[in-house]
PDB file of C-alpha atoms and ligand atoms in Angstrom:
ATOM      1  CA  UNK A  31      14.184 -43.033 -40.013  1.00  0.00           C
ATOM      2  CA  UNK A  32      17.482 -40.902 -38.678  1.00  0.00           C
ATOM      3  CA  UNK A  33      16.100 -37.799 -40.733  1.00  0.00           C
ATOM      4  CA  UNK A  34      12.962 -38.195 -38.732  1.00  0.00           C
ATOM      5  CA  UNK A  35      14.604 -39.017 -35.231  1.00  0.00           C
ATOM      6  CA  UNK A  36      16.791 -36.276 -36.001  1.00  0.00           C
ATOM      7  CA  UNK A  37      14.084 -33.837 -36.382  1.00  0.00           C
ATOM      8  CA  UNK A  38      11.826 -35.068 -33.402  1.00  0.00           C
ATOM      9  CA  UNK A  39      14.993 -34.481 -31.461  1.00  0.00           C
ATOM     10  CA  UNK A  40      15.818 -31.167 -32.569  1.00  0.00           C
ATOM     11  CA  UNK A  41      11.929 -29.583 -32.264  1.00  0.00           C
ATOM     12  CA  UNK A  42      12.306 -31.258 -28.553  1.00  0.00           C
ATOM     13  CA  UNK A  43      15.009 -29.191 -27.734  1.00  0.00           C
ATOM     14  CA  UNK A  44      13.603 -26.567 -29.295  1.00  0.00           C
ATOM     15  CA  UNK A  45      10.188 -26.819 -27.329  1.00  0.00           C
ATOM     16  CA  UNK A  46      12.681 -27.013 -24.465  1.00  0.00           C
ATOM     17  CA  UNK A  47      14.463 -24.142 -24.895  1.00  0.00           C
ATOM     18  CA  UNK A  48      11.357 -21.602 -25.254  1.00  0.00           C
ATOM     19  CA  UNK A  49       9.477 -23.065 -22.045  1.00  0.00           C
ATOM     20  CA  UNK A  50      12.965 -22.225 -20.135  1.00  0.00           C
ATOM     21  CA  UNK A  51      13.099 -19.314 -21.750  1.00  0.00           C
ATOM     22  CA  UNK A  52       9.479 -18.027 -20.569  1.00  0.00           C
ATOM     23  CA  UNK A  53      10.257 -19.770 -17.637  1.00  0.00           C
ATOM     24  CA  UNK A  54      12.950 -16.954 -16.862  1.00  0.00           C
ATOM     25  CA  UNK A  55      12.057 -14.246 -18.845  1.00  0.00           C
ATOM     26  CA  UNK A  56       8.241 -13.381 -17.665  1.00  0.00           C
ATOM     27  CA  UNK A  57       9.237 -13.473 -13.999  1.00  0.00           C
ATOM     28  CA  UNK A  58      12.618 -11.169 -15.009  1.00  0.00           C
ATOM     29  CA  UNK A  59      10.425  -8.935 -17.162  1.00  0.00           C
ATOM     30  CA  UNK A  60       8.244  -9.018 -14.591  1.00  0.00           C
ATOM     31  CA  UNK A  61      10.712  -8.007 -12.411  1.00  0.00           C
ATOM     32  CA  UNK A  62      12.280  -4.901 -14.142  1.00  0.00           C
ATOM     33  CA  UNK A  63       9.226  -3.517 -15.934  1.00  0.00           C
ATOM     34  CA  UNK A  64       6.858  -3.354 -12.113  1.00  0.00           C
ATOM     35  CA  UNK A  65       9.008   0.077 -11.233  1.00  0.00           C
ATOM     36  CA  UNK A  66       6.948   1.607 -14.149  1.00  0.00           C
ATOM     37  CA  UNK A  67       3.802   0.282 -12.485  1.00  0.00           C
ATOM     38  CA  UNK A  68       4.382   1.100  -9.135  1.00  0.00           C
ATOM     39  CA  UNK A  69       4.707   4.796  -8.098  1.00  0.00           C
ATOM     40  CA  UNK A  70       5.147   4.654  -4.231  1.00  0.00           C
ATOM     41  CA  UNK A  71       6.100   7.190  -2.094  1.00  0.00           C
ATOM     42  CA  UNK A  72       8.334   6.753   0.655  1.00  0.00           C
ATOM     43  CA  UNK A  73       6.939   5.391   3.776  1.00  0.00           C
ATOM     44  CA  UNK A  74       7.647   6.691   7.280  1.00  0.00           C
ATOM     45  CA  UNK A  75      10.447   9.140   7.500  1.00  0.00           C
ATOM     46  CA  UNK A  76      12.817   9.524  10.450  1.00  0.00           C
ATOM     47  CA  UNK A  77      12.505  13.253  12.272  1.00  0.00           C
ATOM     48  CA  UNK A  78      14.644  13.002  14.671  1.00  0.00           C
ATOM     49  CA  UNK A  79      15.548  11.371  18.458  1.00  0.00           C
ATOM     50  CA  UNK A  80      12.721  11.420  20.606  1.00  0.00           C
ATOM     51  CA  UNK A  81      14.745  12.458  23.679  1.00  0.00           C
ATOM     52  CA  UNK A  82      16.270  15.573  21.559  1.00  0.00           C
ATOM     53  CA  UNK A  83      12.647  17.662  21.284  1.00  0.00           C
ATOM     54  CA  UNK A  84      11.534  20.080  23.451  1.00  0.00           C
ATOM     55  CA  UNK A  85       8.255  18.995  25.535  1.00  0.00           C
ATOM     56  CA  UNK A  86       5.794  21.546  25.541  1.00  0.00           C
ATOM     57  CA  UNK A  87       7.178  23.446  22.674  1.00  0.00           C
ATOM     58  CA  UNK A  88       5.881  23.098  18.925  1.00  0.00           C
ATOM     59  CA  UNK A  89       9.336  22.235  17.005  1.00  0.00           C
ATOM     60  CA  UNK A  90      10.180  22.618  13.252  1.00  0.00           C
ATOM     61  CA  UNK A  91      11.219  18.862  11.844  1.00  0.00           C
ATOM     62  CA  UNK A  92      13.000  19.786   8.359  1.00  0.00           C
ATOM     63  CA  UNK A  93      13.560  16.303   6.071  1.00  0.00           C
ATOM     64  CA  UNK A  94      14.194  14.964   2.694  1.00  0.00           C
ATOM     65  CA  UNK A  95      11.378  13.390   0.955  1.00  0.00           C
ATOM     66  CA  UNK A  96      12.035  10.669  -1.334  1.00  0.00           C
ATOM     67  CA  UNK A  97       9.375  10.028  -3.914  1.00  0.00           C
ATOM     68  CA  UNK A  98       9.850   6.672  -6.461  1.00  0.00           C
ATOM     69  CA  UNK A  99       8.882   7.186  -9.855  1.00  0.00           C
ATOM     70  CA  UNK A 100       9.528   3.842 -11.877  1.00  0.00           C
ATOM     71  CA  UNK A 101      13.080   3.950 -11.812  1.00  0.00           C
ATOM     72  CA  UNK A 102      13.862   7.564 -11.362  1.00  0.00           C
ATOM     73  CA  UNK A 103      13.395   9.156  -7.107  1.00  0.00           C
ATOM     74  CA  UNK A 104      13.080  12.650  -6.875  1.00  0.00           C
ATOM     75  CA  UNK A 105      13.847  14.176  -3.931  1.00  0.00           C
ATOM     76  CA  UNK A 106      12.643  17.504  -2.395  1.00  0.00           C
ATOM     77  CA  UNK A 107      12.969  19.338   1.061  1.00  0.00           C
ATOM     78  CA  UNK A 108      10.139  19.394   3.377  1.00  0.00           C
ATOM     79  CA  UNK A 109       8.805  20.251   6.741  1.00  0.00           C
ATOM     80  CA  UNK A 110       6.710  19.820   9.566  1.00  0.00           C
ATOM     81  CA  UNK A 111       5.762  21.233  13.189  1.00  0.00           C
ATOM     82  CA  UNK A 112       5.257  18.530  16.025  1.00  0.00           C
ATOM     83  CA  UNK A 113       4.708  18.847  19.573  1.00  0.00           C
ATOM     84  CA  UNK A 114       4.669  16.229  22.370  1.00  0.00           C
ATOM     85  CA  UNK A 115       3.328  16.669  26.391  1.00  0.00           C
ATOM     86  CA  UNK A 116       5.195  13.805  27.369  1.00  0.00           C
ATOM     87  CA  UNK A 117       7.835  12.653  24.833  1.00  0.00           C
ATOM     88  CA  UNK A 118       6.230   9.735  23.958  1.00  0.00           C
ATOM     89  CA  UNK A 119       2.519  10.289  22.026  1.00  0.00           C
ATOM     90  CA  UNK A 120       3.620  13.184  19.057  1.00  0.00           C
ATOM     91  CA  UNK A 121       1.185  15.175  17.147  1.00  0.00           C
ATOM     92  CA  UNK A 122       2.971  16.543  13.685  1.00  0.00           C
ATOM     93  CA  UNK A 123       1.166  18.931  12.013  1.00  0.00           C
ATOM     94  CA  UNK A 124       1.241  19.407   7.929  1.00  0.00           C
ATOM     95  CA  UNK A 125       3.242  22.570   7.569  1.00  0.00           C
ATOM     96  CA  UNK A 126       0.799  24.488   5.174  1.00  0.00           C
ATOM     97  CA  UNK A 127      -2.013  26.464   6.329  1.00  0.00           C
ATOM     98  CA  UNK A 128      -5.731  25.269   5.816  1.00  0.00           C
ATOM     99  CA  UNK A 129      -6.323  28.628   4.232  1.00  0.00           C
ATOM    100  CA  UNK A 130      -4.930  28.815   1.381  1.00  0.00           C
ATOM    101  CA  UNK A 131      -1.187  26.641   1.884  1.00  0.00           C
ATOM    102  CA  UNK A 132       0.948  29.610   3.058  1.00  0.00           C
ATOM    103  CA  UNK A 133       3.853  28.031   5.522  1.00  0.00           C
ATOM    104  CA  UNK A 134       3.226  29.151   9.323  1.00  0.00           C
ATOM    105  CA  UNK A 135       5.097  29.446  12.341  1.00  0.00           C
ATOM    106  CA  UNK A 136       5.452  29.277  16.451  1.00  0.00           C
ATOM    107  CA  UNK A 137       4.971  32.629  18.165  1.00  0.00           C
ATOM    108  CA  UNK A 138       7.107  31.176  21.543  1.00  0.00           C
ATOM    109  CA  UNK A 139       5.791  34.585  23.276  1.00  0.00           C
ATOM    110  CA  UNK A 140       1.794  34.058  22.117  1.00  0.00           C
ATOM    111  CA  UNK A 141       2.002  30.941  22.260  1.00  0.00           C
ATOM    112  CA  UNK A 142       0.099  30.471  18.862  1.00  0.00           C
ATOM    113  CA  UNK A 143       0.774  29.468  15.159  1.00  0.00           C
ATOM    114  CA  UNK A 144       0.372  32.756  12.983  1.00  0.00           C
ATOM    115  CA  UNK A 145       0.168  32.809   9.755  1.00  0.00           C
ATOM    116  CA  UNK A 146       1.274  35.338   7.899  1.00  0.00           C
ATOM    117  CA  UNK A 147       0.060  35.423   4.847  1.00  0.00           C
ATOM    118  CA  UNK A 148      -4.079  36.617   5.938  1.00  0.00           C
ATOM    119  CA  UNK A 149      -3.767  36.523   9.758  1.00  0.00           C
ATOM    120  CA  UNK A 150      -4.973  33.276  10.606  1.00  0.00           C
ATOM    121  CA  UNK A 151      -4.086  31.974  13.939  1.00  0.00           C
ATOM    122  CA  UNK A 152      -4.520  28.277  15.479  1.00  0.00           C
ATOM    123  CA  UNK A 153      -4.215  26.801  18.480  1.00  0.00           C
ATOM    124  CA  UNK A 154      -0.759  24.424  20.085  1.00  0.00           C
ATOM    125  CA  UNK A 155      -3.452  21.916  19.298  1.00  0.00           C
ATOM    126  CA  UNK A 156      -4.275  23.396  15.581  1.00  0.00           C
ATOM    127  CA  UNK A 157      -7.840  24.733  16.298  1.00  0.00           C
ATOM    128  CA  UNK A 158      -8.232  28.016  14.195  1.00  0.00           C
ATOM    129  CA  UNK A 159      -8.356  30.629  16.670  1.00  0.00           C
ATOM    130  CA  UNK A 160      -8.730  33.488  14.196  1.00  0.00           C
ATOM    131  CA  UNK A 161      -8.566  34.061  10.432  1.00  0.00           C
ATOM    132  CA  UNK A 162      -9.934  32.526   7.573  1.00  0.00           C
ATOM    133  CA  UNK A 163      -9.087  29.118   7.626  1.00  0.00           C
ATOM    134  CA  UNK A 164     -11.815  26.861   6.808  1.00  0.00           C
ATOM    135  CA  UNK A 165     -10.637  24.007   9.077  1.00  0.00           C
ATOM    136  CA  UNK A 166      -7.957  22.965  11.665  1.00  0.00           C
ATOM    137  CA  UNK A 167      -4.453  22.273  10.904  1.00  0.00           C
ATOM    138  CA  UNK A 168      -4.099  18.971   8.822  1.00  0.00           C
ATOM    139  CA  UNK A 169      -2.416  16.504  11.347  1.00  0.00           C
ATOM    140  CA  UNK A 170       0.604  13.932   9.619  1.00  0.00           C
ATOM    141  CA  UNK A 171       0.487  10.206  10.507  1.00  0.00           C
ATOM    142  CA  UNK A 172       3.327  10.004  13.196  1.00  0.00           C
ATOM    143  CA  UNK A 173       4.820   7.196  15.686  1.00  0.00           C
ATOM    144  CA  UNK A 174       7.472   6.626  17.708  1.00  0.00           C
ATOM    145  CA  UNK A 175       9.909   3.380  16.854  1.00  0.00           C
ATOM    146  CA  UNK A 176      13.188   2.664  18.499  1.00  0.00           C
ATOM    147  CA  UNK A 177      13.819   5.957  20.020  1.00  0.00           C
ATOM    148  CA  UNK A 178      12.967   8.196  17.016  1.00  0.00           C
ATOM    149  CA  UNK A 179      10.409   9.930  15.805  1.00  0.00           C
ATOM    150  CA  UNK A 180       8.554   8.622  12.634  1.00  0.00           C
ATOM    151  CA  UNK A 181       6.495  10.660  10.529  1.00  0.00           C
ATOM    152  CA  UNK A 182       4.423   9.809   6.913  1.00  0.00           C
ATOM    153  CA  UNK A 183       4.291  13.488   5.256  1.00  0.00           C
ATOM    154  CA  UNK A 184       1.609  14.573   3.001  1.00  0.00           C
ATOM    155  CA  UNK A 185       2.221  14.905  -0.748  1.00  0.00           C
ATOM    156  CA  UNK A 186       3.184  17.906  -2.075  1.00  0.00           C
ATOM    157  CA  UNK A 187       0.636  19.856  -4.411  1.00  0.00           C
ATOM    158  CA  UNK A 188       2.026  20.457  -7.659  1.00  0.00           C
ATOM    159  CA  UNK A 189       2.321  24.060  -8.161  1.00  0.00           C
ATOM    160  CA  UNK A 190       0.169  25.365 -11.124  1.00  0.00           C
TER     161      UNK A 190
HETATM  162  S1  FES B  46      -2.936  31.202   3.898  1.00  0.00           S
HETATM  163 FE1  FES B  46      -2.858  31.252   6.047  1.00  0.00          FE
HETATM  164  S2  FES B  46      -4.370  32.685   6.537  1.00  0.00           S
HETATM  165 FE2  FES B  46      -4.464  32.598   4.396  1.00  0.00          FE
END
């Protein structure tokens, strides 16, 4: 009868000690391994003060985007070109050309975008003006929190 008691006893504990055991370790496997699933980029990215930009004026915003990768982030340089009329509503503008990528750039005395690369122009508000481009500039989600200007860039094509 002791044998037996003895043996009830230790399978209990035993039972016990593998549902406490799953208890923990799915939700801490869980926990580590959803990196691996997950491969986010990083949200809104700060540009800058508000009050700093020029009004009127397409600017250059240079920044460091952060992309997550299970457990590694990579982290790469990138641009964009914003403009405001009034300091508060921001239009950013994806800094590759709808032709065929090339980076572009504020002519302060035309008062245009040029690109370089096959002559395409656009408008302050990124309407092609001249060139090849098949479509306007591509505008970048953008808003304005706590003084600063936010901005949610584009991914990056990988170069082939
Ligand atoms: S890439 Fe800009 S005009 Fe061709």
């Amino acid at each position: 009868m002791d044998i037996d008691r003895r043996n009830f006893l230790k399978q209990g504990i035993f039972i016990m000690g593998g549902l406490i055991t799953a208890g923990i370790g799915i939700p801490a496997t869980t926990y580590f391994l959803a990196p691996l699933w997950h491969k986010e980029e990083e949200d809104w990215i700060e540009a800058g003060t508000v009050a700093d930009f020029p009004i009127g004026e397409p600017f250059k915003i240079d920044f460091v985007q952060r992309k997550h990768d299970g457990w590694m982030t990579v982290e790469g340089r990138s641009s964009a070109w914003a403009v405001t009329s009034d300091g508060k509503q921001f239009t950013v503008f994806d800094p590759r050309c709808t032709h065929l990528g090339c980076p572009y750039r504020w002519d302060t005395e035309k008062k245009k975008f040029l690109c370089p690369c096959h002559n395409a122009v656009f408008s302050i508000t990124g309407e092609v003006l001249a060139g090849p481009p098949p479509r306007p500039l591509d505008h970048l989600p953008a808003k304005v929190a706590g003084g600063k200007l936010l901005i949610k860039p584009a991914e990056k094509k990988e170069e082939g």
